[in-house]
PDB file of C-alpha atoms in Angstrom:
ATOM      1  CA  UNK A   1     107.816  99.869  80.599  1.00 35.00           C
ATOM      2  CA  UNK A   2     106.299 102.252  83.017  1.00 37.00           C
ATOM      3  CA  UNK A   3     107.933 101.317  86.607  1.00 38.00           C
ATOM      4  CA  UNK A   4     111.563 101.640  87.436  1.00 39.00           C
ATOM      5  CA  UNK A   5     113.123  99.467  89.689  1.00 42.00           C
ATOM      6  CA  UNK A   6     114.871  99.859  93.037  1.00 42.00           C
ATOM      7  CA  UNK A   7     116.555  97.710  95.734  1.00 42.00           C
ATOM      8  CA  UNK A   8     114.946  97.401  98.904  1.00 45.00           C
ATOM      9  CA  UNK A   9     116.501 100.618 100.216  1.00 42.00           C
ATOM     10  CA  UNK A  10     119.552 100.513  98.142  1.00 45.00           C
ATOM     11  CA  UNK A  11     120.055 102.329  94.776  1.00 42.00           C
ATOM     12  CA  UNK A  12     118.158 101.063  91.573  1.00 44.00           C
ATOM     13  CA  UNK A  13     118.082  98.350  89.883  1.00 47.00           C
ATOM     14  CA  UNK A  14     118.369  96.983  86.494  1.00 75.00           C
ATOM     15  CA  UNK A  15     114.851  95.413  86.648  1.00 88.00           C
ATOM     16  CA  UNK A  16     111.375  96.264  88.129  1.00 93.00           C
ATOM     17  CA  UNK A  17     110.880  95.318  91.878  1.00 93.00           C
ATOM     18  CA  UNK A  18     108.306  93.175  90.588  1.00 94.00           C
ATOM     19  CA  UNK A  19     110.888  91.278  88.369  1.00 95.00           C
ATOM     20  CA  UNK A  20     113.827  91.174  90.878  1.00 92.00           C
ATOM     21  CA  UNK A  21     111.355  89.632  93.335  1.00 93.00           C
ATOM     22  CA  UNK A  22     110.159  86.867  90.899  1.00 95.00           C
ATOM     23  CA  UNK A  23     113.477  85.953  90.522  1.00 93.00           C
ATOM     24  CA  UNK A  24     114.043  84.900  94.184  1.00 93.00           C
ATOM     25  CA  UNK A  25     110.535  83.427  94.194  1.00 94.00           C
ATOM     26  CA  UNK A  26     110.303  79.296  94.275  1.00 95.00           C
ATOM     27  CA  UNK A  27     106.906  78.686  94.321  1.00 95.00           C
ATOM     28  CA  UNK A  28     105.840  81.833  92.008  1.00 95.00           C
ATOM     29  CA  UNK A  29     108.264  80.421  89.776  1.00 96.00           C
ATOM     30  CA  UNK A  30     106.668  76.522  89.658  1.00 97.00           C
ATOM     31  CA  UNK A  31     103.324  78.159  89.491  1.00 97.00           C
ATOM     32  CA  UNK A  32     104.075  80.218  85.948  1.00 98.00           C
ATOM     33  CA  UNK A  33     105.858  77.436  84.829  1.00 97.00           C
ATOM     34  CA  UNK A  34     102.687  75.370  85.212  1.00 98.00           C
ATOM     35  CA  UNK A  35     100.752  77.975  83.614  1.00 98.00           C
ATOM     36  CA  UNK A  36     102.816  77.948  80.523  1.00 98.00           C
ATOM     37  CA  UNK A  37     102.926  74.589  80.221  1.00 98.00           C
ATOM     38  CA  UNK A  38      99.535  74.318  80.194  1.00 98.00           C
ATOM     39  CA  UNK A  39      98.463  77.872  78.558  1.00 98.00           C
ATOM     40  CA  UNK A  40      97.472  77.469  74.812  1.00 98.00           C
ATOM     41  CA  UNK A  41      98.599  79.288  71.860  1.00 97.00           C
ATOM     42  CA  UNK A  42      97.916  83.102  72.653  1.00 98.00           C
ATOM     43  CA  UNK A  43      99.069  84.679  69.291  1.00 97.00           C
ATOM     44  CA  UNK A  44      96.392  86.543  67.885  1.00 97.00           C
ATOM     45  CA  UNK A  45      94.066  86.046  70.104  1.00 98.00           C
ATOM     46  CA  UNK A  46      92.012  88.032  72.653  1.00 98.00           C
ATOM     47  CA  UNK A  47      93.209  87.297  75.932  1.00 98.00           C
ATOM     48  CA  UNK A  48      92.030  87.771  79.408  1.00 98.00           C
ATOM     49  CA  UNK A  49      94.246  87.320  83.142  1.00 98.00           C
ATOM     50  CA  UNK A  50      92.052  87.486  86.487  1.00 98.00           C
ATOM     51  CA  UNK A  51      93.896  88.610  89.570  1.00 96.00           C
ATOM     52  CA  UNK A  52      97.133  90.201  87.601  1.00 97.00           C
ATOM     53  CA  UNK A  53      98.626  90.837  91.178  1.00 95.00           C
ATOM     54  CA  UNK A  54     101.233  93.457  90.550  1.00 95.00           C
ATOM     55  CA  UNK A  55     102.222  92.715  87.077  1.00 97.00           C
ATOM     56  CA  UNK A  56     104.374  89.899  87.459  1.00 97.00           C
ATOM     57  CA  UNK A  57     102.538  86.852  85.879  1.00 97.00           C
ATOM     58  CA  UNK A  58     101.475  89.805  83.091  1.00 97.00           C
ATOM     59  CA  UNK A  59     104.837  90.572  82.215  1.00 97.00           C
ATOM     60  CA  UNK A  60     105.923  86.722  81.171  1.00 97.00           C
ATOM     61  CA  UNK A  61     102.286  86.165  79.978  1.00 98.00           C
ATOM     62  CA  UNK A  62     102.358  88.721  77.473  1.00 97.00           C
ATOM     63  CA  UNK A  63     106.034  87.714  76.288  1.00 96.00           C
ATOM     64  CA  UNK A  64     103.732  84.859  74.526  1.00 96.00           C
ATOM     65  CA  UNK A  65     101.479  87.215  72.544  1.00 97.00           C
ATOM     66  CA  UNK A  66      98.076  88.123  72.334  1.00 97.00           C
ATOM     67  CA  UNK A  67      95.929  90.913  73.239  1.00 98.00           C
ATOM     68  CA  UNK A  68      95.409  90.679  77.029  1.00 98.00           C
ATOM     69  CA  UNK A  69      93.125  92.945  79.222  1.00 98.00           C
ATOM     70  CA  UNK A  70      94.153  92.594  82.880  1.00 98.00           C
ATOM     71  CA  UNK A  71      92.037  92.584  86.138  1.00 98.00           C
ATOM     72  CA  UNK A  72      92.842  92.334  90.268  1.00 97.00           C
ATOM     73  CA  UNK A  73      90.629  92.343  92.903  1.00 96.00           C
ATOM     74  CA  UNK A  74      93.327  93.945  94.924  1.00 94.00           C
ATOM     75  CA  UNK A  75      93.582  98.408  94.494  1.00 94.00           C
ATOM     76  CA  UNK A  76      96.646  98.784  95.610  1.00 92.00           C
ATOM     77  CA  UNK A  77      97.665  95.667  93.649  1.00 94.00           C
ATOM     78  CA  UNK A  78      96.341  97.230  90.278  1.00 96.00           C
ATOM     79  CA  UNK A  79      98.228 100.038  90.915  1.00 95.00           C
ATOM     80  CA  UNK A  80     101.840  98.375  90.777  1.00 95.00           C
ATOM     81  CA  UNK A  81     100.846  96.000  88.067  1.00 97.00           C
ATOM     82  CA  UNK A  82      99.610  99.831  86.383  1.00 97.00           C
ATOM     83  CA  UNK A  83     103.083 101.176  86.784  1.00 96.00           C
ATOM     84  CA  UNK A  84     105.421  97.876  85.787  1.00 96.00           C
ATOM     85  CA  UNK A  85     103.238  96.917  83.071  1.00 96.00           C
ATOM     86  CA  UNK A  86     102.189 100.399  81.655  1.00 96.00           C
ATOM     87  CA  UNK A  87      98.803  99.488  80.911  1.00 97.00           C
ATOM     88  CA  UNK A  88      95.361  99.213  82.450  1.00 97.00           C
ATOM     89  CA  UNK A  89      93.822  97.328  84.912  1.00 98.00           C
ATOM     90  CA  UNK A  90      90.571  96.768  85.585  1.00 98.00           C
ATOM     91  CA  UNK A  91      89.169  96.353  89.270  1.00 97.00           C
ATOM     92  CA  UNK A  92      87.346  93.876  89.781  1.00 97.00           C
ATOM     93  CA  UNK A  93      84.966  92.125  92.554  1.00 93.00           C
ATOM     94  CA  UNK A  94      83.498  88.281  93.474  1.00 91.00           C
ATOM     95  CA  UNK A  95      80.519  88.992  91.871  1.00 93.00           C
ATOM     96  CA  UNK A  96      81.376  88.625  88.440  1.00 94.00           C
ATOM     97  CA  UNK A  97      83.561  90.131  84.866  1.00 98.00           C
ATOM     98  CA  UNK A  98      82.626  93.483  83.666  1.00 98.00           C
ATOM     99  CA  UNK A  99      83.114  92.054  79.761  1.00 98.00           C
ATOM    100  CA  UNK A 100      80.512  90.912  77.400  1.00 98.00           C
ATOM    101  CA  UNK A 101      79.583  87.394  76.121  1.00 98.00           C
ATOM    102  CA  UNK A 102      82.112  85.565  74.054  1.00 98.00           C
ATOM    103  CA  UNK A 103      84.845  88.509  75.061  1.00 98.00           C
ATOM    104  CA  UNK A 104      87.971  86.237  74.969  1.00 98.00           C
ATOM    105  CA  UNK A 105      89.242  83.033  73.530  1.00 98.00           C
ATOM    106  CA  UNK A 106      91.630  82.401  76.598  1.00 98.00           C
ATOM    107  CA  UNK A 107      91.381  83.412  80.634  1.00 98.00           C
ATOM    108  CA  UNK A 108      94.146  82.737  83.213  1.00 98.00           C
ATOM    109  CA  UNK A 109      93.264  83.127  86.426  1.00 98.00           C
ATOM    110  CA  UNK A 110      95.785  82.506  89.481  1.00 97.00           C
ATOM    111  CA  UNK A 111      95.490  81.246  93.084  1.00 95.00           C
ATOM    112  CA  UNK A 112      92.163  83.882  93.206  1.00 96.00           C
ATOM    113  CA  UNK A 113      89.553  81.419  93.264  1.00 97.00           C
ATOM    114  CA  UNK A 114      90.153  80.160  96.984  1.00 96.00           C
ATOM    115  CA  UNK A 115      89.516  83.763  97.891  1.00 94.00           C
ATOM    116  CA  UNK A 116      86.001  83.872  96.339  1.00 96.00           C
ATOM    117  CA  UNK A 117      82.523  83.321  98.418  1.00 95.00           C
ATOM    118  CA  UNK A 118      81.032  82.239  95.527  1.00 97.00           C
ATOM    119  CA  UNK A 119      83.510  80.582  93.212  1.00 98.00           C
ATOM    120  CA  UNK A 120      81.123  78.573  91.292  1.00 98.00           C
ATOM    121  CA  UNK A 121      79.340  81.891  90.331  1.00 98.00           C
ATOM    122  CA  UNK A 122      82.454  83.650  89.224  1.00 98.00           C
ATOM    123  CA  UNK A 123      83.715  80.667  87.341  1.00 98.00           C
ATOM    124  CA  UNK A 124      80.578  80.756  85.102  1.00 98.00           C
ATOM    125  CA  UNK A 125      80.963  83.939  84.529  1.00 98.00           C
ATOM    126  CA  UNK A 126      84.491  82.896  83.178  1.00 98.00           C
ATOM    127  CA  UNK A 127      83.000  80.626  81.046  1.00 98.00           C
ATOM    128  CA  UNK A 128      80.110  83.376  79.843  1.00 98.00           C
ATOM    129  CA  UNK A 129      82.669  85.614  78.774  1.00 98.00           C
ATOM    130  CA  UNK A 130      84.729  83.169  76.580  1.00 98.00           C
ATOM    131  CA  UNK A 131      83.825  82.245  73.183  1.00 98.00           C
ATOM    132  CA  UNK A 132      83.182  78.579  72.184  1.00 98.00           C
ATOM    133  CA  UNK A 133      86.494  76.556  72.184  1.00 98.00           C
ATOM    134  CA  UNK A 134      88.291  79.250  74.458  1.00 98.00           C
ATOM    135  CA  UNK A 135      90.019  77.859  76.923  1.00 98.00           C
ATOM    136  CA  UNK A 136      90.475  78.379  81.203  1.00 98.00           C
ATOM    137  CA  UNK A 137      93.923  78.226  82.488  1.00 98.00           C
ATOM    138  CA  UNK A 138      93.827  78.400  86.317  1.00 98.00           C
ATOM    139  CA  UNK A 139      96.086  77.206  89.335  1.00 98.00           C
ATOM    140  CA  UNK A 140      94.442  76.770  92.986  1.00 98.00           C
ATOM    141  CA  UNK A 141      95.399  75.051  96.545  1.00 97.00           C
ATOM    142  CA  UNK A 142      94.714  71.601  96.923  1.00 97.00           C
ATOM    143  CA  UNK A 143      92.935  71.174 100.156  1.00 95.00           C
ATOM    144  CA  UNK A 144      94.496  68.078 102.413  1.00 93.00           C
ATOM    145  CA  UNK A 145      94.301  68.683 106.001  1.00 93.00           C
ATOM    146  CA  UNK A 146      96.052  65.855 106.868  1.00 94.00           C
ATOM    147  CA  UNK A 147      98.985  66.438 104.655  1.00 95.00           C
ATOM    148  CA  UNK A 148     102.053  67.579 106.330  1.00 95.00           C
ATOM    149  CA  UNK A 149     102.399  70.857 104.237  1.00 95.00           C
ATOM    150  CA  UNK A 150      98.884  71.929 104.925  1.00 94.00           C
ATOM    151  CA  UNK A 151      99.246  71.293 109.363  1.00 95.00           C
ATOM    152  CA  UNK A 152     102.354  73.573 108.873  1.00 95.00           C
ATOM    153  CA  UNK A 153     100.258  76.451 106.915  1.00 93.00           C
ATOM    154  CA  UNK A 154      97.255  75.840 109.314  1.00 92.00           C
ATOM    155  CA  UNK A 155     100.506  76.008 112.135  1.00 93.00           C
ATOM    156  CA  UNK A 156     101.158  79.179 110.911  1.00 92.00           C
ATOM    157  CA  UNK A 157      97.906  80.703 110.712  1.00 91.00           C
ATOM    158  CA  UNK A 158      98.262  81.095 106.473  1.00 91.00           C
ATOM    159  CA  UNK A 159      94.775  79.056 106.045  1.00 91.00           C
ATOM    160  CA  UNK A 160      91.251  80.274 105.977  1.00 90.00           C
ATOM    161  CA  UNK A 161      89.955  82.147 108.990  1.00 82.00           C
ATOM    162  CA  UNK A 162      94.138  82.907 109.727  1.00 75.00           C
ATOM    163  CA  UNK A 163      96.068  85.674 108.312  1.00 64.00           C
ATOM    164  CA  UNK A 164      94.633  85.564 104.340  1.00 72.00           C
ATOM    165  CA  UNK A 165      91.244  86.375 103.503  1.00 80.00           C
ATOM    166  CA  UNK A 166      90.627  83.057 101.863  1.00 91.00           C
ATOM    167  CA  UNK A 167      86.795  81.837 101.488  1.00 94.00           C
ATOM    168  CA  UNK A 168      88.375  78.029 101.661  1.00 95.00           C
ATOM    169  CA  UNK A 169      91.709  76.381 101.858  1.00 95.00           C
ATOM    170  CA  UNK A 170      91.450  74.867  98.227  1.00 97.00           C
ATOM    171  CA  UNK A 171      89.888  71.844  96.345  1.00 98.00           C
ATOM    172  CA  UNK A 172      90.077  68.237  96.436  1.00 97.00           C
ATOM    173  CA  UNK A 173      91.278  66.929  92.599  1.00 97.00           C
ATOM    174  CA  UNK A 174      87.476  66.355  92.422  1.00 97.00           C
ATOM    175  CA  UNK A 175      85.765  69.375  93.403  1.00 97.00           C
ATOM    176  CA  UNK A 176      87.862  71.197  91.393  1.00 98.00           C
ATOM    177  CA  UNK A 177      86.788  69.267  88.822  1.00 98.00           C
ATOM    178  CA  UNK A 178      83.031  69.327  89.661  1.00 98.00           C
ATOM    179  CA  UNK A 179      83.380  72.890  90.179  1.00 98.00           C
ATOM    180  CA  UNK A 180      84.798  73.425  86.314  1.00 98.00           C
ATOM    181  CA  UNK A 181      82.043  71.130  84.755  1.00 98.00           C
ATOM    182  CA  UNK A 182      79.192  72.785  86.710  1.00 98.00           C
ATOM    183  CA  UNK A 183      80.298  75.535  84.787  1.00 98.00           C
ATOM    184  CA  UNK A 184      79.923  74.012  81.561  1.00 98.00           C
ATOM    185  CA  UNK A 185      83.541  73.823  81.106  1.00 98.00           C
ATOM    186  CA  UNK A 186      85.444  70.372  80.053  1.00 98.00           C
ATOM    187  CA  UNK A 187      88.682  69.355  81.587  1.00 98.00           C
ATOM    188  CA  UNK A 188      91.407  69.330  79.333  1.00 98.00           C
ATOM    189  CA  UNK A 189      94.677  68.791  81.554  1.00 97.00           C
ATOM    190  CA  UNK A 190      95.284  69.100  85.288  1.00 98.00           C
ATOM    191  CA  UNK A 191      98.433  68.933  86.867  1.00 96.00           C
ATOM    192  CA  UNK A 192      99.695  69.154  90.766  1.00 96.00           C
ATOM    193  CA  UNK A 193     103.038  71.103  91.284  1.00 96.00           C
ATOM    194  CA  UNK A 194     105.049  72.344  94.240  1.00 97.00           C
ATOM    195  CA  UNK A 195     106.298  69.659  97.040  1.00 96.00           C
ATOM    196  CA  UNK A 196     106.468  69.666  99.941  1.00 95.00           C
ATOM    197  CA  UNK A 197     110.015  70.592 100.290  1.00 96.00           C
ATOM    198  CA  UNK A 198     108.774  73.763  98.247  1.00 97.00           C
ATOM    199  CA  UNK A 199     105.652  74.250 100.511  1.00 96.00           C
ATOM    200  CA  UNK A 200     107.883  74.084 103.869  1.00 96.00           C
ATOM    201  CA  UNK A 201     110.019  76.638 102.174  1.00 96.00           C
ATOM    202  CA  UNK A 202     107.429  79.227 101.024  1.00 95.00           C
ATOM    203  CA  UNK A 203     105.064  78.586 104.089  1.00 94.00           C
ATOM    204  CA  UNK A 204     108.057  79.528 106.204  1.00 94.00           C
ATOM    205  CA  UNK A 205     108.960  82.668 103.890  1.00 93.00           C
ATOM    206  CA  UNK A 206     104.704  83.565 104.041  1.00 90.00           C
ATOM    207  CA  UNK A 207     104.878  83.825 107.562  1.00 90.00           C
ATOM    208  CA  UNK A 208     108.350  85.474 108.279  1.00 87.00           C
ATOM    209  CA  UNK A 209     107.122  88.601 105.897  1.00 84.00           C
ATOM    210  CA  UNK A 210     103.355  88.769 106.981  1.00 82.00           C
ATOM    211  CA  UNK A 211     104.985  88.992 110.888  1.00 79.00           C
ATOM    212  CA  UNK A 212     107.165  91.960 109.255  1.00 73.00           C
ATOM    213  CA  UNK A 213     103.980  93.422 107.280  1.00 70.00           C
ATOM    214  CA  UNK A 214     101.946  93.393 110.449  1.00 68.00           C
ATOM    215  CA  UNK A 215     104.474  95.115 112.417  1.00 70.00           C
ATOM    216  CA  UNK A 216     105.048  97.882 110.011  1.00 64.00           C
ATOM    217  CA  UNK A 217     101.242  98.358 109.420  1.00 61.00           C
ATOM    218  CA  UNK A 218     101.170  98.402 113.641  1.00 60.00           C
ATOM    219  CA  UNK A 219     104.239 101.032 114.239  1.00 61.00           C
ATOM    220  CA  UNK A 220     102.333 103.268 111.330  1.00 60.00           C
ATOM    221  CA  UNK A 221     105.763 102.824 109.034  1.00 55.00           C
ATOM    222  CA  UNK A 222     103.934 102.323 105.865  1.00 49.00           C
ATOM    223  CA  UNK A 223     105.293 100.048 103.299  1.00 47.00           C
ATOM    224  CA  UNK A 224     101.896  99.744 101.745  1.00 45.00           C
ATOM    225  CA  UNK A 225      98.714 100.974 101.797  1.00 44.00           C
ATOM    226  CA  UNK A 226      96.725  98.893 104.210  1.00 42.00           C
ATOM    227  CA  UNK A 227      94.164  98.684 101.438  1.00 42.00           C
ATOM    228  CA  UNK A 228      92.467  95.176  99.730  1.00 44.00           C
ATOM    229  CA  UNK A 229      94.673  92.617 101.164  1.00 59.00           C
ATOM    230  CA  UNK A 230      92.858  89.880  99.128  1.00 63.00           C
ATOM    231  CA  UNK A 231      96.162  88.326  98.091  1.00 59.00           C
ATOM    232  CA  UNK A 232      97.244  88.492 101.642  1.00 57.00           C
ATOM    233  CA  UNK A 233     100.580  89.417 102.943  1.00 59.00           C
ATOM    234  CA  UNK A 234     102.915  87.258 101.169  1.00 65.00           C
ATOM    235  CA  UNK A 235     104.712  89.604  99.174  1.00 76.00           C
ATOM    236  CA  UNK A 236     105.212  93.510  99.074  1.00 84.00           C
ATOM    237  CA  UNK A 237     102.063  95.029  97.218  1.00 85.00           C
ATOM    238  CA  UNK A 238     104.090  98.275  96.103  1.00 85.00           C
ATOM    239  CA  UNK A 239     107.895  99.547  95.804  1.00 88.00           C
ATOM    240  CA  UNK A 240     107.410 101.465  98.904  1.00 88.00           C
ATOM    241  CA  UNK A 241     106.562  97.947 100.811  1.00 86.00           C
ATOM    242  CA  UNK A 242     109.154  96.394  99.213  1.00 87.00           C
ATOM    243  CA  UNK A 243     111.555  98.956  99.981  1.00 86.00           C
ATOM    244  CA  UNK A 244     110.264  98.854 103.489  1.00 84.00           C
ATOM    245  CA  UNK A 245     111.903  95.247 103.603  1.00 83.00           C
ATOM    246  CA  UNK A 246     115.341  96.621 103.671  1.00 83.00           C
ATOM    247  CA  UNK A 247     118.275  94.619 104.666  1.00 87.00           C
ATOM    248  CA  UNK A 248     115.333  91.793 105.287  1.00 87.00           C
ATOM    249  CA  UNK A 249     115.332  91.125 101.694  1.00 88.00           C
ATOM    250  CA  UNK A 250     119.004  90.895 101.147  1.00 91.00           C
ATOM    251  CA  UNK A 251     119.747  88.474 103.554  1.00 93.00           C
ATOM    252  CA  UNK A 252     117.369  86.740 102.093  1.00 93.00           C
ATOM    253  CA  UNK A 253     118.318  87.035  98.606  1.00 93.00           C
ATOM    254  CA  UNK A 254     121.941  86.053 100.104  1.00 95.00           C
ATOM    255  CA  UNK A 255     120.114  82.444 101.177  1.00 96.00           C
ATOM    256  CA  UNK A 256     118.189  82.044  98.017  1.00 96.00           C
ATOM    257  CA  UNK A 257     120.531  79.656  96.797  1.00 96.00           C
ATOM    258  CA  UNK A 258     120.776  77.604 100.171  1.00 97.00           C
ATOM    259  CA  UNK A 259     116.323  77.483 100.244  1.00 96.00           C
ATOM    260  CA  UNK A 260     116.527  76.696  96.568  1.00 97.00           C
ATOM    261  CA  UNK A 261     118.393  73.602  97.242  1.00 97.00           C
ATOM    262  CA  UNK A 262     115.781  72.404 100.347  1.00 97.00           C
ATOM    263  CA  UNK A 263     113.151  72.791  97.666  1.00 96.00           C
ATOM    264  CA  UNK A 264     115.013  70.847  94.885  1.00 95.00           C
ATOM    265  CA  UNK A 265     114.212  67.802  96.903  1.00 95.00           C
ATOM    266  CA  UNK A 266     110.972  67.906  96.131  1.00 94.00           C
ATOM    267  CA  UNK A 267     112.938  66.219  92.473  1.00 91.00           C
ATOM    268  CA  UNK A 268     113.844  62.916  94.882  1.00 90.00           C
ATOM    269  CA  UNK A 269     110.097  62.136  95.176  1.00 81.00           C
ATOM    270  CA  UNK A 270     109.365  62.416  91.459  1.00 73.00           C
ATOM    271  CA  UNK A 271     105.819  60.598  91.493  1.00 76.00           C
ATOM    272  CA  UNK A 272     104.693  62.971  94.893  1.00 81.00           C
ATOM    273  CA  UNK A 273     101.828  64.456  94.814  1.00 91.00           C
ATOM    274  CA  UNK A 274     102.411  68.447  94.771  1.00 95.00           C
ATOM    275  CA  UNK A 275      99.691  70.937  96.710  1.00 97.00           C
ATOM    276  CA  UNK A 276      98.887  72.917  94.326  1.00 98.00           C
ATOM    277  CA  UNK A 277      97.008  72.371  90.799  1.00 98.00           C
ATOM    278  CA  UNK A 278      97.380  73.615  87.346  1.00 98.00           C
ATOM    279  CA  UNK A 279      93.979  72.773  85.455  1.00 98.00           C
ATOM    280  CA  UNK A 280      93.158  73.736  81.701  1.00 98.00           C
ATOM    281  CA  UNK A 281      89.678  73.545  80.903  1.00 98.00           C
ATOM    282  CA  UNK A 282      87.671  74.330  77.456  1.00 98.00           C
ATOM    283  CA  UNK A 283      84.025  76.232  76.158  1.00 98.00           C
ATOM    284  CA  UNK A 284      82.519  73.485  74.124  1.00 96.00           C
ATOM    285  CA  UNK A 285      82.109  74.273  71.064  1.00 89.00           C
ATOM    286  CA  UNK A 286      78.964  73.885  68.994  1.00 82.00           C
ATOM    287  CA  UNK A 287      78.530  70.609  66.797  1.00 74.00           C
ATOM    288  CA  UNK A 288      77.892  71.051  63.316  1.00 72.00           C
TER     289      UNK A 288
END
């Protein structure tokens, strides 16, 4: 392990930023767990995540085996999931993988394809770069205007043409599905996740820190590099960002517990429908 961790602006920690950050997360948390679930064996097998972020997914993904290669559209991105993860990362654009045919037997791709102009393009590239039978593990926003979680994001300025550079706010169940079998992929398993407790929470969160991030960025403070922004400023993109955050992050790590209890509601509406899915999807193979 390449990074060492710190605090934000306190001495260092026992784990990477990355790690310590994950483990206040709610929603970061529901979406690997979703993932996991749905993510097939790995062991032995050649192994492919789009939009790595800054390492954090990559860290649990790789506690599963395999032989992953790692990509982000994001430079500044790359670069912290670089230093946690020691290990490359290959920058990528919309317009397609940089791997030959038949390259992988599993791709995981996370919340990256509402950012994409042309998504249908890019997800048969996916498909063009796994082997027959590999599978697609990828999560996305579903898109419900009318839903009460979506008015607040929209409130908040978090959907497309706000404060994220998103191509679209998400997918219907169905044109995410039409949108994996134009590719010539078959739908395994799809799942929806997070609440809207959890949604409220996060939104809320999204918006307090990309207020804080635009400040910084305005006063010429640093506490990142101003660079891709194509995940959008949700999180810190470096330790110096995070560090940035200072007492900020404290207090909130002091109310974790208290916002971890408003989502845990979400657990009294056990047959909601959540607002984000989790869909698996698999490379026919040829008959014989």
């Amino acid at each position: 392990m390449a990074a060492s961790g710190s605090s934000a602006g306190g001495p260092a920690a026992a784990e990477p930023w990355q790690i310590r950050l994950y483990r206040h997360s709610i929603k970061k948390k529901e979406t690997l767990g979703a993932v996991l679930r749905l993510l097939p064996p790995v062991a032995g097998r050649r192994c492919l995540e789009i939009g790595c972020s800054t390492g954090t997914s990559s860290w649990f993904l790789r506690r599963r085996g395999g032989d992953w290669t790692l990509t982000d559209f994001d430079a500044a991105q790359a670069a912290s999931a670089r230093r946690l993860l020691d290990a490359d990362v290959t920058l990528i654009d919309g317009g397609g993988l940089p791997f030959p045919d038949g390259s992988f037997d599993v791709a995981v791709g996370i919340n990256f394809l509402e950012h994409l102009e042309d998504d249908a393009g890019f997800v048969r590239d996916v498909a063009r770069v796994l082997v027959p039978g590999g599978a697609f593990v990828a999560t996305c926003h579903e898109d419900a205007p009318q839903r009460p979680g979506h008015r607040l994001k929209r409130l908040y300025g978090l959907t497309a043409g706000g404060a994220y550079d998103l191509a679209r706010d998400g997918y219907a169940r169905g044109g995410l599905e039409r949108l994996i079998a134009g590719a010539g992929l078959a739908v395994e398993r799809l799942e929806s996740y997070s609440g809207l407790f959890t949604e409220v929470v996060e939104n809320s969160l999204n918006f307090a820190y990309n207020r804080t991030a635009a400040r910084t960025r305005a006063a010429g403070n640093g506490g990142g590099d101003g660079g891709g922004r194509f995940h959008g400023d949700a999180a810190p993109d470096s330790e110096a960002a995070f560090a940035s955050v200072g007492w900020r992050y404290r207090a909130y790590e002091a109310a974790y517990p208290a916002l971890r209890g408003v989502s845990l509601l979400d657990r009294l509406l056990p047959f909601g429908r959540g607002y984000m899915f989790c869909v698996r999807a698999r490379k026919p193979a040829p008959v014989r």
